Amino acid sequence: MDDLSSPTGREPALQAHPRADGTSRRALVLGGTGYIGGRLVPRLLAAGYRVRLLARDERRVAAFPWGDRVEVVEGSATDVEALTEAADDVDVLFYLIHSMGAGRDFEDADRRAAQAVARAAETAGVDRIVYLGGLHPEDADLSPHLRSRVEVGEVFLDSSVPALVLQAGVVIGSGSASFEMVRHLTEVLPYMPAPRWVRNRIQPIAVRDVLHYLLGAARVGGDVNRAVDIGGPDVLRYGQMMNGYAVEAGLPQRAIAPLPVLTPGLASHWVGLVTPIPASIARPLVASLQNECVVKDDQIDTLIPPPEDGLMPYREAVRLALGRLDSDQVETSWRDADLVGVPSDPLPSDPDWAGRTVFTDARTAVTDAPVEQLWSVIEGVGGENGWYSSGLLWAIRGWMDRLVGGVGLARGRRSRARLSVGDALDFWRVEAIEPGELLRLRAEMKVPGSAWLELRATADGDGARYDQRAIFFPRGLTGRLYWLAVLPFHGLIFTGMAARITAAAEDRAAAASGA
């Protein structure tokens, strides 16, 4: 908690006001394990709030460094019973849920969730709702995703609980989807054929300034009930943002040619091909750039003064984000957001498999390397480190997944060396981790069934034993045929993976002893 970057929450202008009886105020955060929420929660704690989260999986919350300092109510934003429990004795409610990557009915789902939360807040007597919405022009034909975010804000403004709707545009920070899109487009393409919206003016904002306004919003008292725009000090065209990134990354300026034929749908698929951002997430990002989105006035300054050292310029925000990436200190990432339409149930214990069709592929290897070295290799799999087997076969599987709308391998991992429950790892997600012993990954690629991959390290005399197990619960005949089709490739991939992981552990042990 002591290594928080600015704002830390300890700034006098952001500290929590106590209740009339002298006790600490309580904040309820919905979306607390997401990109913004995962950064806001520790700063709320530092500011003196008691913090409660509504989350689908308590284990995901526990994986955060601050997980043991918050209350958790398990449930969703449409679960009336969970909402009632979560909103009890709450002073300020933060709604940080967005529909990025959701299915076709996301507008209805967003509306129902916002209405349920508003009713729970009214019943519980919450003092304030804070919602992070989207910056948008007035009287314009908005994209469905941006239109939905505007509607969610209106639901809260129409409730009897005073609401403050902060409308932000492109958020720049290490791990943000917007920053990753700019970064990869700039780094991959020396020449970029682009839609006409690259000429639109937008007003990006550094993630730390978003956090400043969220913390400040919790202190806004009285009956203030309004939507306000927030943005950084720079108004840029998207092409200027890309070339601003190029300067900070030490790259040549990029030639950008606006083309009228690239529709938002085509552009989102283009972004999905050349960046780690899957098309389902790229689509709302691209759609939000169709209009010029700049801050219309400075009304926010009358409610929440800007940071003492001023709002952060775009290029400085890029520079800080790159520094976080280089030092492997990315606090939260878009990669770790929950995906819609992928298996979410945990692997049942082995006895529960009785009576079910299940396919497994188990491999074991023994190594002279200490178990600590073996575990360091296991925890570092995926992302830039690869999967210690046929890179071509893994790449083909990743591209196949992207072609059918999956996340593919390009999603990578947030940290090069560390994993926690809930972290995304290429087209897997960390379901369970027992440091030094077990890593269990749940598949989020498009498959006709549910799949897991377990990697285990066990001390064996002076060395260690490596156990690897792939598990697949097929769905119908298609699932069974799928397993038979990939079985020959498993022989190549999984055998080589076990051998090379143990060999890598031995190389690390030799390097450590030599040092």
Coordinates of C-alpha atoms in Angstrom, one line a residue:
M1 CA 0.0 0.0 0.0
D2 CA 3.0 2.3 0.5
D3 CA 4.1 2.2 -3.2
L4 CA 1.0 3.7 -4.8
S5 CA 1.7 6.2 -7.5
S6 CA 0.0 9.6 -7.6
P7 CA -2.7 10.1 -6.6
T8 CA -2.2 7.9 -3.5
G9 CA -5.4 8.9 -1.7
R10 CA -3.4 10.4 1.1
E11 CA -3.5 13.9 -0.4
P12 CA -5.4 16.2 2.0
A13 CA -7.8 17.2 -0.8
L14 CA -8.8 13.5 -1.4
Q15 CA -9.0 12.2 2.2
A16 CA -12.4 10.9 3.3
H17 CA -14.6 13.1 5.5
P18 CA -15.7 11.1 8.6
R19 CA -19.4 10.5 9.3
A20 CA -21.2 12.7 11.8
D21 CA -20.6 10.1 14.5
G22 CA -16.8 10.1 13.8
T23 CA -16.7 6.7 12.1
S24 CA -15.2 6.1 8.7
R25 CA -17.3 6.4 5.6
R26 CA -18.0 3.2 3.6
A27 CA -17.5 3.0 -0.2
L28 CA -19.1 0.2 -2.3
V29 CA -17.2 -0.5 -5.6
L30 CA -18.8 -2.3 -8.5
G31 CA -16.2 -3.3 -11.0
G32 CA -13.5 -3.3 -8.4
T33 CA -11.4 -5.9 -10.1
G34 CA -11.4 -4.1 -13.4
Y35 CA -8.8 -1.8 -14.9
I36 CA -9.9 1.4 -13.1
G37 CA -11.5 -0.3 -10.1
G38 CA -8.4 -2.3 -9.3
R39 CA -6.5 1.0 -9.0
L40 CA -9.2 2.9 -7.2
V41 CA -9.7 0.5 -4.4
P42 CA -6.3 0.7 -2.7
R43 CA -6.4 4.5 -3.0
L44 CA -9.9 4.6 -1.3
L45 CA -8.3 2.5 1.5
A46 CA -5.4 4.9 1.8
A47 CA -7.9 7.8 1.8
G48 CA -9.6 6.4 4.9
Y49 CA -12.7 4.7 3.5
R50 CA -14.0 1.3 4.5
V51 CA -14.3 -0.5 1.2
R52 CA -16.7 -3.2 0.1
L53 CA -16.8 -4.9 -3.3
L54 CA -19.5 -6.6 -5.2
A55 CA -17.8 -9.3 -7.2
R56 CA -18.6 -12.6 -8.9
D57 CA -15.7 -14.4 -7.4
E58 CA -14.2 -13.7 -4.0
R59 CA -11.0 -15.5 -5.0
R60 CA -10.3 -12.9 -7.6
V61 CA -10.5 -10.1 -5.0
A62 CA -8.3 -12.1 -2.6
A63 CA -5.6 -12.2 -5.3
F64 CA -5.0 -8.4 -5.1
P65 CA -2.5 -7.1 -2.6
W66 CA -5.3 -5.3 -0.9
G67 CA -7.7 -8.2 -1.0
D68 CA -7.6 -8.9 2.7
R69 CA -8.5 -5.3 3.6
V70 CA -11.9 -5.1 1.9
E71 CA -15.3 -6.7 2.4
V72 CA -16.6 -8.8 -0.4
V73 CA -20.2 -9.7 -1.3
E74 CA -20.4 -12.3 -4.0
G75 CA -22.9 -11.6 -6.8
S76 CA -23.6 -9.6 -9.9
A77 CA -25.1 -6.1 -10.6
T78 CA -28.4 -7.7 -11.4
D79 CA -28.5 -10.0 -8.3
V80 CA -31.1 -8.2 -6.1
E81 CA -30.2 -10.1 -2.9
A82 CA -26.5 -9.5 -3.3
L83 CA -27.1 -5.8 -4.2
T84 CA -29.2 -5.4 -1.1
E85 CA -26.5 -6.8 1.1
A86 CA -23.7 -4.9 -0.6
A87 CA -25.5 -1.5 -0.5
D88 CA -26.3 -1.7 3.3
D89 CA -24.7 1.1 5.3
V90 CA -22.9 2.5 2.3
D91 CA -22.1 6.2 1.9
V92 CA -20.8 6.4 -1.7
L93 CA -21.3 3.8 -4.5
F94 CA -18.8 3.7 -7.4
Y95 CA -20.2 2.1 -10.6
L96 CA -17.3 1.1 -12.8
I97 CA -19.0 -1.6 -14.9
H98 CA -18.9 -1.2 -18.7
S99 CA -20.0 -3.5 -21.5
M100 CA -16.7 -3.8 -23.4
G101 CA -16.7 -7.1 -25.2
A102 CA -20.3 -8.0 -24.3
G103 CA -22.8 -9.7 -26.5
R104 CA -25.5 -8.2 -28.8
D105 CA -27.9 -7.5 -26.0
F106 CA -25.5 -5.5 -24.0
E107 CA -27.6 -2.3 -24.1
D108 CA -30.5 -4.1 -22.4
A109 CA -28.1 -5.8 -19.9
D110 CA -26.5 -2.4 -19.1
R111 CA -29.9 -0.8 -18.5
R112 CA -31.2 -3.5 -16.3
A113 CA -28.0 -3.6 -14.2
A114 CA -28.0 0.2 -13.7
Q115 CA -31.7 0.2 -12.8
A116 CA -31.1 -2.6 -10.2
V117 CA -28.2 -0.7 -8.7
A118 CA -30.1 2.5 -8.5
R119 CA -33.0 0.9 -6.7
A120 CA -30.7 -0.8 -4.2
A121 CA -28.9 2.5 -3.6
E122 CA -32.3 4.3 -3.0
T123 CA -33.5 1.5 -0.6
A124 CA -30.3 1.5 1.4
G125 CA -30.1 5.3 1.6
V126 CA -26.8 5.7 -0.1
D127 CA -25.6 9.3 -0.1
R128 CA -24.0 9.4 -3.6
I129 CA -23.5 7.4 -6.8
V130 CA -20.3 8.0 -8.8
Y131 CA -20.3 6.7 -12.4
L132 CA -17.5 6.8 -14.9
G133 CA -19.1 7.3 -18.2
G134 CA -18.0 8.3 -21.7
L135 CA -17.1 11.7 -23.1
H136 CA -19.4 12.4 -26.1
P137 CA -20.7 15.3 -28.2
E138 CA -24.2 16.6 -27.8
D139 CA -26.9 15.9 -30.4
A140 CA -24.8 13.4 -32.3
D141 CA -25.5 9.9 -33.6
L142 CA -23.6 7.9 -31.0
S143 CA -22.3 4.4 -31.3
P144 CA -24.3 1.7 -29.5
H145 CA -21.7 1.3 -26.7
L146 CA -21.3 5.0 -26.1
R147 CA -25.1 5.5 -26.3
S148 CA -25.4 2.8 -23.6
R149 CA -23.0 4.5 -21.3
V150 CA -24.9 7.7 -21.7
E151 CA -28.1 5.9 -20.9
V152 CA -26.6 4.3 -17.7
G153 CA -25.6 7.8 -16.5
E154 CA -29.1 9.0 -17.1
V155 CA -30.5 6.1 -15.1
F156 CA -28.5 7.2 -12.1
L157 CA -29.2 10.9 -12.6
D158 CA -33.0 10.1 -12.6
S159 CA -32.8 8.2 -9.4
S160 CA -33.4 9.8 -6.0
V161 CA -29.8 9.3 -5.0
P162 CA -27.5 12.3 -6.0
A163 CA -25.2 11.1 -8.8
L164 CA -22.0 12.5 -10.3
V165 CA -21.4 11.2 -13.8
L166 CA -17.8 11.7 -14.9
Q167 CA -17.6 11.5 -18.6
A168 CA -14.1 10.6 -19.8
G169 CA -12.6 10.0 -23.3
V170 CA -9.5 8.0 -24.1
V171 CA -7.8 6.9 -20.9
I172 CA -4.0 6.7 -21.2
G173 CA -2.0 4.5 -18.7
S174 CA -0.1 1.3 -18.6
G175 CA -2.5 -1.6 -19.3
S176 CA -5.4 0.5 -20.6
A177 CA -7.0 -0.8 -23.8
S178 CA -6.8 2.6 -25.4
F179 CA -3.1 2.9 -24.7
E180 CA -2.4 -0.6 -25.9
M181 CA -4.3 0.1 -29.1
V182 CA -2.2 3.2 -29.8
R183 CA 1.0 1.4 -28.8
H184 CA 0.6 -1.6 -31.0
L185 CA -0.7 0.3 -34.0
T186 CA 2.2 2.6 -33.9
E187 CA 4.9 0.0 -33.3
V188 CA 3.6 -2.6 -35.8
L189 CA 2.7 -0.3 -38.7
P190 CA 5.3 2.1 -40.2
Y191 CA 2.5 3.2 -42.6
M192 CA -1.1 3.1 -41.5
P193 CA -4.1 3.1 -43.8
A194 CA -6.7 4.5 -41.4
P195 CA -10.4 5.5 -41.3
R196 CA -11.2 9.2 -41.6
W197 CA -11.7 9.4 -37.8
V198 CA -8.0 9.7 -37.3
R199 CA -8.6 13.4 -38.1
N200 CA -11.2 13.8 -35.4
R201 CA -10.2 15.8 -32.3
I202 CA -10.2 13.9 -29.0
Q203 CA -9.1 14.8 -25.5
P204 CA -7.2 12.0 -23.8
I205 CA -6.8 11.8 -20.1
A206 CA -4.1 10.1 -17.9
V207 CA -5.4 7.3 -15.7
R208 CA -4.0 9.0 -12.7
D209 CA -6.2 12.1 -13.4
V210 CA -9.2 9.8 -13.7
L211 CA -8.4 8.4 -10.3
H212 CA -8.0 11.9 -8.9
Y213 CA -11.5 12.9 -10.1
L214 CA -13.1 9.6 -8.8
L215 CA -11.6 10.1 -5.4
G216 CA -12.7 13.8 -5.4
A217 CA -16.2 12.8 -6.5
A218 CA -16.6 10.8 -3.2
R219 CA -16.2 14.1 -1.3
V220 CA -18.7 16.1 -3.3
G221 CA -21.6 16.7 -0.9
G222 CA -25.0 18.1 -0.9
D223 CA -27.5 17.4 -3.7
V224 CA -25.2 17.8 -6.7
N225 CA -26.7 15.7 -9.4
R226 CA -25.1 16.2 -12.8
A227 CA -22.9 14.9 -15.5
V228 CA -19.5 16.6 -16.1
D229 CA -16.8 16.1 -18.7
I230 CA -13.2 15.3 -17.7
G231 CA -10.2 15.4 -19.9
G232 CA -6.5 16.1 -20.0
P233 CA -4.9 19.4 -21.1
D234 CA -4.2 18.3 -24.7
V235 CA -6.7 18.2 -27.6
L236 CA -5.3 16.0 -30.3
R237 CA -6.2 14.1 -33.5
Y238 CA -5.8 10.3 -33.2
G239 CA -3.0 10.5 -35.7
Q240 CA -1.2 13.0 -33.5
M241 CA -1.6 10.6 -30.6
M242 CA 0.1 7.8 -32.5
N243 CA 3.0 10.0 -33.5
G244 CA 3.2 11.4 -30.0
Y245 CA 3.6 7.8 -28.8
A246 CA 6.3 7.3 -31.5
V247 CA 8.3 10.2 -30.2
E248 CA 8.2 8.9 -26.6
A249 CA 9.0 5.3 -27.8
G250 CA 12.0 6.4 -29.9
L251 CA 10.3 5.4 -33.2
P252 CA 10.2 7.3 -36.5
Q253 CA 7.1 9.3 -37.2
R254 CA 4.3 7.2 -38.8
A255 CA 2.7 8.1 -42.2
I256 CA -1.1 7.9 -41.8
A257 CA -3.4 7.9 -44.8
P258 CA -7.1 8.4 -44.0
L259 CA -9.2 6.2 -46.2
P260 CA -13.0 6.6 -46.6
V261 CA -13.6 2.9 -47.1
L262 CA -12.7 1.7 -43.6
T263 CA -16.0 1.4 -41.8
P264 CA -16.0 1.0 -38.0
G265 CA -16.6 -2.7 -38.3
L266 CA -13.7 -3.2 -40.8
A267 CA -11.5 -1.0 -38.7
S268 CA -12.2 -3.0 -35.5
H269 CA -11.2 -6.2 -37.3
W270 CA -8.1 -4.5 -38.6
V271 CA -7.2 -3.4 -35.0
G272 CA -8.0 -7.0 -33.9
L273 CA -5.5 -8.4 -36.4
V274 CA -2.5 -6.1 -35.7
T275 CA -2.9 -5.5 -31.9
P276 CA -3.6 -7.8 -28.9
I277 CA -7.0 -6.1 -28.5
P278 CA -9.7 -8.6 -29.7
A279 CA -12.3 -7.3 -32.2
S280 CA -15.0 -7.5 -29.5
I281 CA -13.2 -4.9 -27.4
A282 CA -11.7 -3.0 -30.3
R283 CA -15.2 -2.4 -31.8
P284 CA -16.5 -0.1 -29.0
L285 CA -13.1 1.7 -28.8
V286 CA -13.1 2.4 -32.6
A287 CA -16.8 3.3 -32.5
S288 CA -16.1 5.9 -29.8
L289 CA -13.7 7.7 -32.1
Q290 CA -16.3 8.3 -34.8
N291 CA -17.2 11.7 -33.3
E292 CA -15.0 14.5 -32.0
C293 CA -15.0 14.2 -28.2
V294 CA -13.6 17.1 -26.4
V295 CA -14.5 18.6 -23.0
K296 CA -17.3 21.1 -23.5
D297 CA -16.7 23.3 -20.4
D298 CA -14.8 23.5 -17.1
Q299 CA -17.7 22.7 -14.8
I300 CA -15.7 20.0 -13.2
D301 CA -13.4 22.6 -11.6
T302 CA -16.3 24.0 -9.6
L303 CA -16.8 20.6 -8.0
I304 CA -13.3 19.0 -7.9
P305 CA -10.2 21.2 -8.3
P306 CA -7.5 19.7 -10.5
P307 CA -4.4 18.0 -9.0
E308 CA -2.0 20.5 -7.4
D309 CA 0.6 19.9 -10.1
G310 CA -2.0 20.2 -12.9
L311 CA -3.5 17.7 -15.3
M312 CA -1.0 15.4 -17.0
P313 CA -0.1 16.1 -20.7
Y314 CA -0.6 13.3 -23.1
R315 CA 3.1 12.6 -23.9
E316 CA 4.0 12.6 -20.2
A317 CA 1.3 10.0 -19.6
V318 CA 2.7 7.9 -22.4
R319 CA 6.2 8.2 -21.0
L320 CA 5.0 7.1 -17.6
A321 CA 3.1 4.2 -19.1
L322 CA 6.1 3.0 -21.0
G323 CA 8.2 3.2 -17.8
R324 CA 5.7 0.9 -16.1
L325 CA 5.9 -1.6 -18.9
D326 CA 9.7 -1.6 -18.9
S327 CA 9.9 -2.2 -15.2
D328 CA 7.1 -4.8 -15.2
Q329 CA 5.0 -2.7 -12.8
V330 CA 1.7 -2.6 -14.5
E331 CA -0.9 -2.2 -11.7
T332 CA -4.0 -3.4 -13.6
S333 CA -4.7 -4.3 -17.3
W334 CA -7.5 -4.6 -19.7
R335 CA -6.3 -8.2 -20.3
D336 CA -7.7 -9.2 -16.9
A337 CA -11.2 -8.1 -17.5
D338 CA -13.8 -10.8 -17.5
L339 CA -14.9 -12.0 -20.9
V340 CA -18.5 -12.6 -22.0
G341 CA -19.4 -16.0 -23.5
V342 CA -16.5 -18.0 -22.2
P343 CA -16.6 -20.8 -19.6
S344 CA -16.5 -19.4 -16.1
D345 CA -17.2 -22.5 -13.9
P346 CA -14.2 -23.8 -12.0
L347 CA -12.8 -27.2 -12.5
P348 CA -14.7 -29.6 -10.3
S349 CA -12.7 -31.9 -8.0
D350 CA -11.7 -35.2 -9.5
P351 CA -14.4 -37.3 -7.7
D352 CA -17.0 -35.0 -9.2
W353 CA -16.1 -36.3 -12.6
A354 CA -17.9 -39.6 -12.0
G355 CA -20.5 -40.2 -14.7
R356 CA -19.1 -37.3 -17.0
T357 CA -17.3 -37.6 -20.3
V358 CA -13.8 -36.2 -19.7
F359 CA -10.6 -36.4 -21.8
T360 CA -7.2 -35.9 -20.2
D361 CA -3.6 -35.7 -21.4
A362 CA -1.1 -36.2 -18.6
R363 CA 2.7 -35.9 -18.8
T364 CA 5.4 -36.2 -16.1
A365 CA 9.0 -35.3 -16.2
V366 CA 11.8 -35.4 -13.5
T367 CA 14.5 -32.8 -13.3
D368 CA 17.7 -32.3 -11.2
A369 CA 16.7 -28.6 -10.8
P370 CA 15.4 -27.5 -7.4
V371 CA 11.7 -27.2 -7.2
E372 CA 12.0 -23.4 -6.8
Q373 CA 13.7 -23.1 -10.2
L374 CA 11.0 -25.3 -11.8
W375 CA 8.3 -23.2 -10.3
S376 CA 9.8 -20.0 -11.6
V377 CA 9.6 -21.4 -15.1
I378 CA 6.0 -22.5 -14.6
E379 CA 4.9 -19.2 -13.3
G380 CA 6.5 -17.5 -16.3
V381 CA 4.8 -19.4 -19.1
G382 CA 3.0 -17.7 -21.8
G383 CA 3.1 -14.1 -23.1
E384 CA 6.6 -13.1 -24.3
N385 CA 8.1 -16.2 -22.7
G386 CA 6.1 -18.6 -24.9
W387 CA 4.9 -22.1 -24.1
Y388 CA 8.1 -24.1 -24.3
S389 CA 6.9 -26.2 -27.3
S390 CA 6.2 -25.8 -31.0
G391 CA 5.8 -22.0 -31.3
L392 CA 4.3 -22.5 -34.8
L393 CA 1.5 -24.8 -33.6
W394 CA 0.7 -22.5 -30.7
A395 CA 0.6 -19.5 -33.1
I396 CA -1.7 -21.4 -35.5
R397 CA -4.1 -22.2 -32.6
G398 CA -4.1 -18.6 -31.6
W399 CA -4.9 -17.3 -35.1
M400 CA -7.7 -19.9 -35.4
D401 CA -9.1 -18.5 -32.2
R402 CA -8.9 -14.9 -33.4
L403 CA -10.6 -15.8 -36.7
V404 CA -13.7 -17.1 -34.9
G405 CA -13.9 -14.1 -32.5
G406 CA -11.7 -15.3 -29.6
V407 CA -8.9 -13.5 -27.8
G408 CA -6.1 -15.6 -29.3
L409 CA -2.5 -15.6 -28.0
A410 CA -1.8 -11.9 -28.5
R411 CA -3.5 -11.0 -25.2
G412 CA -0.3 -12.0 -23.5
R413 CA 0.0 -11.4 -19.7
R414 CA 0.2 -8.3 -17.5
S415 CA 3.4 -9.2 -15.7
R416 CA 6.3 -11.1 -17.2
A417 CA 7.1 -12.9 -13.9
R418 CA 4.1 -12.9 -11.6
L419 CA 0.6 -14.5 -11.8
S420 CA -2.5 -14.1 -9.6
V421 CA -5.9 -15.7 -9.6
G422 CA -8.0 -14.0 -12.4
D423 CA -5.0 -12.9 -14.5
A424 CA -5.3 -13.4 -18.2
L425 CA -2.6 -15.5 -19.8
D426 CA -2.9 -15.6 -23.6
F427 CA -6.1 -17.5 -24.2
W428 CA -6.2 -18.9 -20.7
R429 CA -7.1 -17.4 -17.3
V430 CA -5.5 -18.2 -14.0
E431 CA -8.2 -20.2 -12.1
A432 CA -6.0 -21.3 -9.2
I433 CA -2.4 -20.8 -8.1
E434 CA -0.6 -22.3 -5.1
P435 CA 2.8 -20.6 -5.1
G436 CA 5.6 -23.0 -5.6
E437 CA 3.2 -25.9 -6.3
L438 CA 0.3 -25.6 -8.7
L439 CA -0.9 -23.4 -11.6
R440 CA -4.3 -24.2 -13.0
L441 CA -5.4 -22.4 -16.2
R442 CA -9.0 -22.3 -17.6
A443 CA -9.3 -22.0 -21.3
E444 CA -11.0 -18.9 -22.8
M445 CA -10.4 -19.8 -26.4
K446 CA -13.4 -20.8 -28.5
V447 CA -13.8 -24.6 -28.0
P448 CA -16.9 -26.9 -28.0
G449 CA -16.6 -27.6 -24.3
S450 CA -14.6 -26.6 -21.2
A451 CA -10.8 -27.0 -20.9
W452 CA -8.1 -26.6 -18.3
L453 CA -4.4 -27.0 -18.1
E454 CA -2.6 -27.8 -14.8
L455 CA 1.1 -27.4 -14.2
R456 CA 2.5 -28.7 -11.0
A457 CA 5.9 -28.7 -9.3
T458 CA 6.8 -31.2 -6.5
A459 CA 10.0 -31.6 -4.6
D460 CA 11.7 -35.0 -5.4
G461 CA 14.8 -35.5 -3.4
D462 CA 17.3 -32.8 -4.4
G463 CA 15.4 -32.3 -7.7
A464 CA 11.8 -31.9 -8.7
R465 CA 9.0 -33.6 -10.5
Y466 CA 6.9 -31.8 -13.1
D467 CA 3.3 -32.9 -13.7
Q468 CA 1.2 -31.5 -16.5
R469 CA -2.4 -32.3 -17.2
A470 CA -4.8 -31.1 -19.9
I471 CA -8.5 -31.7 -19.1
F472 CA -11.4 -31.3 -21.5
F473 CA -15.1 -31.7 -20.9
P474 CA -16.6 -32.0 -24.4
R475 CA -20.0 -30.5 -25.3
G476 CA -21.9 -32.9 -27.4
L477 CA -20.6 -34.7 -30.5
T478 CA -18.8 -31.6 -31.7
G479 CA -16.7 -31.6 -28.5
R480 CA -15.7 -35.2 -28.9
L481 CA -14.7 -34.8 -32.6
Y482 CA -12.7 -31.7 -31.6
W483 CA -10.7 -33.7 -29.1
L484 CA -10.0 -36.4 -31.6
A485 CA -8.9 -33.8 -34.1
V486 CA -6.4 -32.1 -31.9
L487 CA -5.1 -35.3 -30.2
P488 CA -2.2 -35.8 -32.7
F489 CA -1.1 -32.2 -32.1
H490 CA -1.2 -32.7 -28.3
G491 CA 1.4 -35.4 -28.7
L492 CA 3.8 -32.8 -30.3
I493 CA 2.9 -29.9 -28.1
F494 CA 2.5 -31.4 -24.6
T495 CA 5.4 -33.8 -24.8
G496 CA 7.8 -31.1 -25.9
M497 CA 6.4 -28.7 -23.4
A498 CA 7.1 -31.0 -20.4
A499 CA 10.7 -31.7 -21.7
R500 CA 11.5 -28.1 -22.3
I501 CA 10.1 -26.7 -19.1
T502 CA 12.2 -29.0 -17.1
A503 CA 15.2 -28.2 -19.3
A504 CA 14.7 -24.5 -18.7
A505 CA 14.6 -25.1 -15.0
E506 CA 17.9 -26.9 -15.2
D507 CA 19.4 -24.0 -17.2
R508 CA 18.2 -21.6 -14.5
A509 CA 19.7 -23.8 -11.8
A510 CA 23.0 -24.0 -13.6
A511 CA 23.1 -20.2 -14.1
A512 CA 22.3 -19.6 -10.5
S513 CA 25.0 -22.0 -9.3
G514 CA 27.5 -20.4 -11.7
A515 CA 26.6 -16.9 -10.4

